[in-house]
PDB file of C-alpha atoms in Angstrom:
ATOM      1  CA  UNK A   1     -47.929  -2.936  87.244  1.00  0.00           C
ATOM      2  CA  UNK A   2     -44.376  -3.559  88.038  1.00  0.00           C
ATOM      3  CA  UNK A   3     -41.519  -1.393  87.332  1.00  0.00           C
ATOM      4  CA  UNK A   4     -38.437  -2.678  85.163  1.00  0.00           C
ATOM      5  CA  UNK A   5     -35.215  -0.799  85.170  1.00  0.00           C
ATOM      6  CA  UNK A   6     -32.774  -2.388  82.298  1.00  0.00           C
ATOM      7  CA  UNK A   7     -28.876  -0.368  81.037  1.00  0.00           C
ATOM      8  CA  UNK A   8     -29.441   1.863  78.555  1.00  0.00           C
ATOM      9  CA  UNK A   9     -27.138   0.822  75.982  1.00  0.00           C
ATOM     10  CA  UNK A  10     -24.466  -2.078  75.490  1.00  0.00           C
ATOM     11  CA  UNK A  11     -22.205  -2.997  72.799  1.00  0.00           C
ATOM     12  CA  UNK A  12     -21.553  -6.335  71.676  1.00  0.00           C
ATOM     13  CA  UNK A  13     -19.160  -7.973  69.568  1.00  0.00           C
ATOM     14  CA  UNK A  14     -20.354 -10.383  66.295  1.00  0.00           C
ATOM     15  CA  UNK A  15     -20.001 -13.792  67.277  1.00  0.00           C
ATOM     16  CA  UNK A  16     -20.646 -12.860  71.661  1.00  0.00           C
ATOM     17  CA  UNK A  17     -23.294 -13.752  73.496  1.00  0.00           C
ATOM     18  CA  UNK A  18     -24.841 -11.479  75.106  1.00  0.00           C
ATOM     19  CA  UNK A  19     -27.121 -11.166  78.112  1.00  0.00           C
ATOM     20  CA  UNK A  20     -29.140  -8.148  78.698  1.00  0.00           C
ATOM     21  CA  UNK A  21     -30.458  -8.071  82.708  1.00  0.00           C
ATOM     22  CA  UNK A  22     -34.070  -6.670  83.786  1.00  0.00           C
ATOM     23  CA  UNK A  23     -35.402  -5.862  87.096  1.00  0.00           C
ATOM     24  CA  UNK A  24     -38.593  -5.728  88.271  1.00  0.00           C
ATOM     25  CA  UNK A  25     -38.266  -5.922  92.332  1.00  0.00           C
ATOM     26  CA  UNK A  26     -42.041  -5.379  93.332  1.00  0.00           C
ATOM     27  CA  UNK A  27     -43.085  -8.015  90.749  1.00  0.00           C
ATOM     28  CA  UNK A  28     -47.015  -9.777  91.207  1.00  0.00           C
ATOM     29  CA  UNK A  29     -47.326 -13.210  91.381  1.00  0.00           C
ATOM     30  CA  UNK A  30     -49.759 -13.851  88.403  1.00  0.00           C
ATOM     31  CA  UNK A  31     -46.546 -11.160  86.504  1.00  0.00           C
ATOM     32  CA  UNK A  32     -44.769 -12.614  83.854  1.00  0.00           C
ATOM     33  CA  UNK A  33     -41.652 -11.384  81.729  1.00  0.00           C
ATOM     34  CA  UNK A  34     -41.819 -10.818  78.088  1.00  0.00           C
ATOM     35  CA  UNK A  35     -39.186  -9.208  76.264  1.00  0.00           C
ATOM     36  CA  UNK A  36     -39.879  -7.568  73.067  1.00  0.00           C
ATOM     37  CA  UNK A  37     -37.332  -6.826  70.039  1.00  0.00           C
ATOM     38  CA  UNK A  38     -38.090  -3.810  68.255  1.00  0.00           C
ATOM     39  CA  UNK A  39     -35.358  -2.130  65.033  1.00  0.00           C
ATOM     40  CA  UNK A  40     -35.168   1.643  63.878  1.00  0.00           C
ATOM     41  CA  UNK A  41     -38.982   2.135  61.943  1.00  0.00           C
ATOM     42  CA  UNK A  42     -40.089  -1.307  62.904  1.00  0.00           C
ATOM     43  CA  UNK A  43     -42.818  -2.285  65.599  1.00  0.00           C
ATOM     44  CA  UNK A  44     -42.174  -4.180  68.790  1.00  0.00           C
ATOM     45  CA  UNK A  45     -41.342  -7.844  68.079  1.00  0.00           C
ATOM     46  CA  UNK A  46     -41.958 -10.698  70.688  1.00  0.00           C
ATOM     47  CA  UNK A  47     -38.845 -12.964  71.263  1.00  0.00           C
ATOM     48  CA  UNK A  48     -39.503 -14.395  74.348  1.00  0.00           C
ATOM     49  CA  UNK A  49     -42.282 -14.853  77.930  1.00  0.00           C
ATOM     50  CA  UNK A  50     -40.991 -16.864  80.848  1.00  0.00           C
ATOM     51  CA  UNK A  51     -43.094 -17.312  84.479  1.00  0.00           C
ATOM     52  CA  UNK A  52     -39.272 -19.111  86.100  1.00  0.00           C
ATOM     53  CA  UNK A  53     -36.193 -21.103  85.854  1.00  0.00           C
ATOM     54  CA  UNK A  54     -35.335 -21.339  81.911  1.00  0.00           C
ATOM     55  CA  UNK A  55     -37.229 -20.606  79.034  1.00  0.00           C
ATOM     56  CA  UNK A  56     -35.160 -21.381  75.560  1.00  0.00           C
ATOM     57  CA  UNK A  57     -36.646 -20.605  72.660  1.00  0.00           C
ATOM     58  CA  UNK A  58     -35.034 -20.386  68.133  1.00  0.00           C
ATOM     59  CA  UNK A  59     -33.972 -16.812  69.165  1.00  0.00           C
ATOM     60  CA  UNK A  60     -32.660 -16.366  72.447  1.00  0.00           C
ATOM     61  CA  UNK A  61     -33.322 -18.411  76.500  1.00  0.00           C
ATOM     62  CA  UNK A  62     -34.503 -15.952  79.666  1.00  0.00           C
ATOM     63  CA  UNK A  63     -33.091 -17.200  82.934  1.00  0.00           C
ATOM     64  CA  UNK A  64     -35.419 -15.721  85.683  1.00  0.00           C
ATOM     65  CA  UNK A  65     -34.218 -16.725  89.171  1.00  0.00           C
ATOM     66  CA  UNK A  66     -36.042 -18.258  92.075  1.00  0.00           C
ATOM     67  CA  UNK A  67     -36.844 -15.161  93.565  1.00  0.00           C
ATOM     68  CA  UNK A  68     -38.043 -13.426  90.536  1.00  0.00           C
ATOM     69  CA  UNK A  69     -37.003 -10.237  90.966  1.00  0.00           C
ATOM     70  CA  UNK A  70     -34.701  -9.984  87.840  1.00  0.00           C
ATOM     71  CA  UNK A  71     -34.951 -11.954  84.746  1.00  0.00           C
ATOM     72  CA  UNK A  72     -31.497 -11.382  82.049  1.00  0.00           C
ATOM     73  CA  UNK A  73     -32.149 -11.907  78.409  1.00  0.00           C
ATOM     74  CA  UNK A  74     -29.273 -14.035  76.777  1.00  0.00           C
ATOM     75  CA  UNK A  75     -28.986 -14.074  72.944  1.00  0.00           C
ATOM     76  CA  UNK A  76     -26.266 -16.781  71.793  1.00  0.00           C
ATOM     77  CA  UNK A  77     -23.754 -15.505  69.076  1.00  0.00           C
ATOM     78  CA  UNK A  78     -24.846 -11.997  68.382  1.00  0.00           C
ATOM     79  CA  UNK A  79     -25.160 -10.588  64.475  1.00  0.00           C
ATOM     80  CA  UNK A  80     -24.615  -7.369  63.042  1.00  0.00           C
ATOM     81  CA  UNK A  81     -28.383  -7.624  62.364  1.00  0.00           C
ATOM     82  CA  UNK A  82     -28.701  -8.047  66.305  1.00  0.00           C
ATOM     83  CA  UNK A  83     -28.862  -4.467  66.620  1.00  0.00           C
ATOM     84  CA  UNK A  84     -32.305  -3.185  67.963  1.00  0.00           C
ATOM     85  CA  UNK A  85     -34.046  -2.044  71.388  1.00  0.00           C
ATOM     86  CA  UNK A  86     -34.456  -4.570  73.285  1.00  0.00           C
ATOM     87  CA  UNK A  87     -37.619  -4.215  75.795  1.00  0.00           C
ATOM     88  CA  UNK A  88     -37.892  -6.044  79.160  1.00  0.00           C
ATOM     89  CA  UNK A  89     -41.913  -6.098  80.126  1.00  0.00           C
ATOM     90  CA  UNK A  90     -43.795  -7.226  83.160  1.00  0.00           C
ATOM     91  CA  UNK A  91     -47.431  -7.867  83.577  1.00  0.00           C
ATOM     92  CA  UNK A  92     -49.784 -10.273  83.534  1.00  0.00           C
ATOM     93  CA  UNK A  93     -50.187 -10.398  80.675  1.00  0.00           C
ATOM     94  CA  UNK A  94     -49.572 -14.018  79.932  1.00  0.00           C
ATOM     95  CA  UNK A  95     -50.028 -15.865  77.463  1.00  0.00           C
ATOM     96  CA  UNK A  96     -54.314 -16.268  77.133  1.00  0.00           C
ATOM     97  CA  UNK A  97     -54.462 -12.555  78.064  1.00  0.00           C
ATOM     98  CA  UNK A  98     -55.427  -9.780  76.250  1.00  0.00           C
ATOM     99  CA  UNK A  99     -53.754  -7.254  78.400  1.00  0.00           C
ATOM    100  CA  UNK A 100     -52.556  -4.069  77.086  1.00  0.00           C
ATOM    101  CA  UNK A 101     -48.086  -3.757  77.112  1.00  0.00           C
ATOM    102  CA  UNK A 102     -46.916  -1.510  79.322  1.00  0.00           C
ATOM    103  CA  UNK A 103     -43.001  -0.385  77.781  1.00  0.00           C
ATOM    104  CA  UNK A 104     -40.261   0.583  79.698  1.00  0.00           C
ATOM    105  CA  UNK A 105     -37.349   2.173  78.200  1.00  0.00           C
ATOM    106  CA  UNK A 106     -35.557  -0.116  76.797  1.00  0.00           C
ATOM    107  CA  UNK A 107     -31.749  -1.068  75.899  1.00  0.00           C
ATOM    108  CA  UNK A 108     -30.383  -0.440  72.975  1.00  0.00           C
ATOM    109  CA  UNK A 109     -27.866  -2.938  71.492  1.00  0.00           C
ATOM    110  CA  UNK A 110     -25.921  -2.373  69.251  1.00  0.00           C
ATOM    111  CA  UNK A 111     -23.192  -5.211  67.956  1.00  0.00           C
ATOM    112  CA  UNK A 112     -19.688  -4.273  66.293  1.00  0.00           C
ATOM    113  CA  UNK A 113     -17.849  -6.052  63.507  1.00  0.00           C
TER     114      UNK A 113
ATOM    115  CA  UNK B   1     -50.735 -14.659  56.039  1.00  0.00           C
ATOM    116  CA  UNK B   2     -50.184 -10.865  55.741  1.00  0.00           C
ATOM    117  CA  UNK B   3     -48.800  -8.836  58.901  1.00  0.00           C
ATOM    118  CA  UNK B   4     -50.054  -5.733  60.284  1.00  0.00           C
ATOM    119  CA  UNK B   5     -49.966  -2.886  58.089  1.00  0.00           C
ATOM    120  CA  UNK B   6     -50.724   0.573  58.626  1.00  0.00           C
ATOM    121  CA  UNK B   7     -50.990   3.690  56.639  1.00  0.00           C
ATOM    122  CA  UNK B   8     -49.447   6.024  55.824  1.00  0.00           C
ATOM    123  CA  UNK B   9     -45.979   5.172  56.909  1.00  0.00           C
ATOM    124  CA  UNK B  10     -45.204   9.254  57.060  1.00  0.00           C
ATOM    125  CA  UNK B  11     -47.191  12.134  57.472  1.00  0.00           C
ATOM    126  CA  UNK B  12     -46.325  15.265  58.031  1.00  0.00           C
ATOM    127  CA  UNK B  13     -49.111  18.217  58.612  1.00  0.00           C
ATOM    128  CA  UNK B  14     -49.702  21.673  59.954  1.00  0.00           C
ATOM    129  CA  UNK B  15     -50.592  22.678  63.249  1.00  0.00           C
ATOM    130  CA  UNK B  16     -54.853  22.828  63.529  1.00  0.00           C
ATOM    131  CA  UNK B  17     -55.182  20.459  60.528  1.00  0.00           C
ATOM    132  CA  UNK B  18     -56.582  16.748  60.909  1.00  0.00           C
ATOM    133  CA  UNK B  19     -54.437  13.601  60.282  1.00  0.00           C
ATOM    134  CA  UNK B  20     -56.482   9.977  60.467  1.00  0.00           C
ATOM    135  CA  UNK B  21     -54.117   7.010  60.521  1.00  0.00           C
ATOM    136  CA  UNK B  22     -55.257   3.531  59.172  1.00  0.00           C
ATOM    137  CA  UNK B  23     -54.508   0.488  61.272  1.00  0.00           C
ATOM    138  CA  UNK B  24     -55.613  -3.531  59.309  1.00  0.00           C
ATOM    139  CA  UNK B  25     -54.794  -6.120  61.710  1.00  0.00           C
ATOM    140  CA  UNK B  26     -53.972  -8.997  61.067  1.00  0.00           C
ATOM    141  CA  UNK B  27     -56.936 -11.378  59.799  1.00  0.00           C
ATOM    142  CA  UNK B  28     -58.923 -13.085  62.119  1.00  0.00           C
ATOM    143  CA  UNK B  29     -57.448 -10.884  65.156  1.00  0.00           C
ATOM    144  CA  UNK B  30     -60.481  -9.686  67.616  1.00  0.00           C
ATOM    145  CA  UNK B  31     -57.763  -7.602  69.796  1.00  0.00           C
ATOM    146  CA  UNK B  32     -56.623  -4.684  68.417  1.00  0.00           C
ATOM    147  CA  UNK B  33     -54.435  -2.080  70.520  1.00  0.00           C
ATOM    148  CA  UNK B  34     -52.683   1.700  70.034  1.00  0.00           C
ATOM    149  CA  UNK B  35     -49.736   2.675  71.271  1.00  0.00           C
ATOM    150  CA  UNK B  36     -47.426   5.113  70.703  1.00  0.00           C
ATOM    151  CA  UNK B  37     -43.953   6.784  71.303  1.00  0.00           C
ATOM    152  CA  UNK B  38     -43.670  10.740  71.360  1.00  0.00           C
ATOM    153  CA  UNK B  39     -40.159  11.570  71.069  1.00  0.00           C
ATOM    154  CA  UNK B  40     -38.009  10.529  73.845  1.00  0.00           C
ATOM    155  CA  UNK B  41     -40.573   9.270  75.526  1.00  0.00           C
ATOM    156  CA  UNK B  42     -41.327   5.661  76.183  1.00  0.00           C
ATOM    157  CA  UNK B  43     -44.361   3.810  74.034  1.00  0.00           C
ATOM    158  CA  UNK B  44     -47.429   4.097  75.406  1.00  0.00           C
ATOM    159  CA  UNK B  45     -50.613   2.088  75.259  1.00  0.00           C
ATOM    160  CA  UNK B  46     -53.699   4.246  73.939  1.00  0.00           C
ATOM    161  CA  UNK B  47     -56.590   2.447  73.344  1.00  0.00           C
ATOM    162  CA  UNK B  48     -58.023  -1.540  72.831  1.00  0.00           C
ATOM    163  CA  UNK B  49     -60.515  -3.051  70.895  1.00  0.00           C
ATOM    164  CA  UNK B  50     -62.300  -6.250  70.520  1.00  0.00           C
ATOM    165  CA  UNK B  51     -63.376  -6.551  67.551  1.00  0.00           C
ATOM    166  CA  UNK B  52     -65.464  -3.008  66.941  1.00  0.00           C
ATOM    167  CA  UNK B  53     -65.773  -2.525  70.980  1.00  0.00           C
ATOM    168  CA  UNK B  54     -63.483  -0.098  73.067  1.00  0.00           C
ATOM    169  CA  UNK B  55     -62.466  -2.533  75.703  1.00  0.00           C
ATOM    170  CA  UNK B  56     -60.443   0.533  77.222  1.00  0.00           C
ATOM    171  CA  UNK B  57     -59.489   3.758  76.334  1.00  0.00           C
ATOM    172  CA  UNK B  58     -58.097   4.920  79.144  1.00  0.00           C
ATOM    173  CA  UNK B  59     -54.434   5.828  77.827  1.00  0.00           C
ATOM    174  CA  UNK B  60     -56.324   8.289  74.817  1.00  0.00           C
ATOM    175  CA  UNK B  61     -54.299  12.328  75.668  1.00  0.00           C
ATOM    176  CA  UNK B  62     -57.756  13.785  75.138  1.00  0.00           C
ATOM    177  CA  UNK B  63     -60.410  14.229  73.297  1.00  0.00           C
ATOM    178  CA  UNK B  64     -58.907  15.421  70.080  1.00  0.00           C
ATOM    179  CA  UNK B  65     -58.060  11.525  69.634  1.00  0.00           C
ATOM    180  CA  UNK B  66     -61.033   9.641  68.337  1.00  0.00           C
ATOM    181  CA  UNK B  67     -60.861   5.981  67.239  1.00  0.00           C
ATOM    182  CA  UNK B  68     -62.654   3.913  65.487  1.00  0.00           C
ATOM    183  CA  UNK B  69     -63.148   0.364  64.614  1.00  0.00           C
ATOM    184  CA  UNK B  70     -66.364  -0.525  62.147  1.00  0.00           C
ATOM    185  CA  UNK B  71     -67.317  -3.706  61.446  1.00  0.00           C
ATOM    186  CA  UNK B  72     -64.853  -5.240  63.748  1.00  0.00           C
ATOM    187  CA  UNK B  73     -62.220  -4.425  61.528  1.00  0.00           C
ATOM    188  CA  UNK B  74     -59.398  -2.425  59.868  1.00  0.00           C
ATOM    189  CA  UNK B  75     -59.056   0.672  62.926  1.00  0.00           C
ATOM    190  CA  UNK B  76     -59.063   4.372  62.071  1.00  0.00           C
ATOM    191  CA  UNK B  77     -56.974   6.891  64.671  1.00  0.00           C
ATOM    192  CA  UNK B  78     -57.999  10.490  63.620  1.00  0.00           C
ATOM    193  CA  UNK B  79     -56.456  13.918  65.312  1.00  0.00           C
ATOM    194  CA  UNK B  80     -58.147  16.639  64.661  1.00  0.00           C
ATOM    195  CA  UNK B  81     -56.935  18.993  65.815  1.00  0.00           C
ATOM    196  CA  UNK B  82     -53.444  18.375  65.725  1.00  0.00           C
ATOM    197  CA  UNK B  83     -50.920  19.724  67.880  1.00  0.00           C
ATOM    198  CA  UNK B  84     -47.270  20.040  68.392  1.00  0.00           C
ATOM    199  CA  UNK B  85     -47.051  17.292  70.928  1.00  0.00           C
ATOM    200  CA  UNK B  86     -49.150  14.829  68.614  1.00  0.00           C
ATOM    201  CA  UNK B  87     -45.961  14.747  67.325  1.00  0.00           C
ATOM    202  CA  UNK B  88     -44.617  11.055  67.166  1.00  0.00           C
ATOM    203  CA  UNK B  89     -44.751   7.047  65.824  1.00  0.00           C
ATOM    204  CA  UNK B  90     -47.620   4.819  66.519  1.00  0.00           C
ATOM    205  CA  UNK B  91     -47.931   1.833  66.569  1.00  0.00           C
ATOM    206  CA  UNK B  92     -51.387  -0.441  65.590  1.00  0.00           C
ATOM    207  CA  UNK B  93     -51.225  -3.899  67.393  1.00  0.00           C
ATOM    208  CA  UNK B  94     -53.163  -6.986  67.179  1.00  0.00           C
ATOM    209  CA  UNK B  95     -53.403 -10.363  68.959  1.00  0.00           C
ATOM    210  CA  UNK B  96     -53.266 -13.587  67.350  1.00  0.00           C
ATOM    211  CA  UNK B  97     -56.775 -16.298  67.736  1.00  0.00           C
ATOM    212  CA  UNK B  98     -55.090 -17.400  71.588  1.00  0.00           C
ATOM    213  CA  UNK B  99     -54.258 -14.545  72.584  1.00  0.00           C
ATOM    214  CA  UNK B 100     -50.646 -15.463  73.167  1.00  0.00           C
ATOM    215  CA  UNK B 101     -48.229 -12.562  70.682  1.00  0.00           C
ATOM    216  CA  UNK B 102     -48.992  -9.072  69.774  1.00  0.00           C
ATOM    217  CA  UNK B 103     -48.115  -8.741  66.516  1.00  0.00           C
ATOM    218  CA  UNK B 104     -47.344  -4.261  65.808  1.00  0.00           C
ATOM    219  CA  UNK B 105     -46.901  -2.796  63.054  1.00  0.00           C
ATOM    220  CA  UNK B 106     -44.499  -0.850  61.059  1.00  0.00           C
ATOM    221  CA  UNK B 107     -46.336   2.211  62.519  1.00  0.00           C
ATOM    222  CA  UNK B 108     -46.897   5.817  61.321  1.00  0.00           C
ATOM    223  CA  UNK B 109     -44.259   8.121  62.002  1.00  0.00           C
ATOM    224  CA  UNK B 110     -46.385  12.079  62.227  1.00  0.00           C
ATOM    225  CA  UNK B 111     -44.651  15.115  62.370  1.00  0.00           C
ATOM    226  CA  UNK B 112     -46.636  17.888  63.165  1.00  0.00           C
ATOM    227  CA  UNK B 113     -45.738  21.607  62.315  1.00  0.00           C
TER     228      UNK B 113
END
């Protein structure tokens, strides 16, 4: 399973765009990149998943360069309620797979007023 | 549709006692997982059920932990006897029918004193 490296913490202000980058230098060909969000006293919640290029949904965008050795989660116009821990996961747990998830240390995002 | 529910939300027990955690997955989800995060550590996989069968229990720390999923519906995780290092938050997750997204419960915070 590919190891991931993320910043431990980030601060932002309301209304700003936040970009969290994750490094995964030894990502394998079959690996997908998945991001989860976790609020205090709650379990992780799926945000977005991608394999290459760009993926966008109603919550976030995921940018993956051609070499796939990193990825960037982009949160547009954050609000105070986006304060959470964001996990980058890399593995062959693509949609259709039921493999276990491997969490790293995550990035604590704090949105300030 | 109800989400993944876990009971209790908190449990404080003395070393040597027994505790049983329960997880009710989303109805119809065949895949059920247990994870835990001990203080200061990352979320770690414990085991994976497919219906009532244990698919992968490679993450179970030792034989003091026993997981069951009789009938393929809810699951229990029993710790007997509990030790101080078992303290942490235990999460349960289930996977939807298309295996596209893991849904987590809110977790059970276990404190062994």
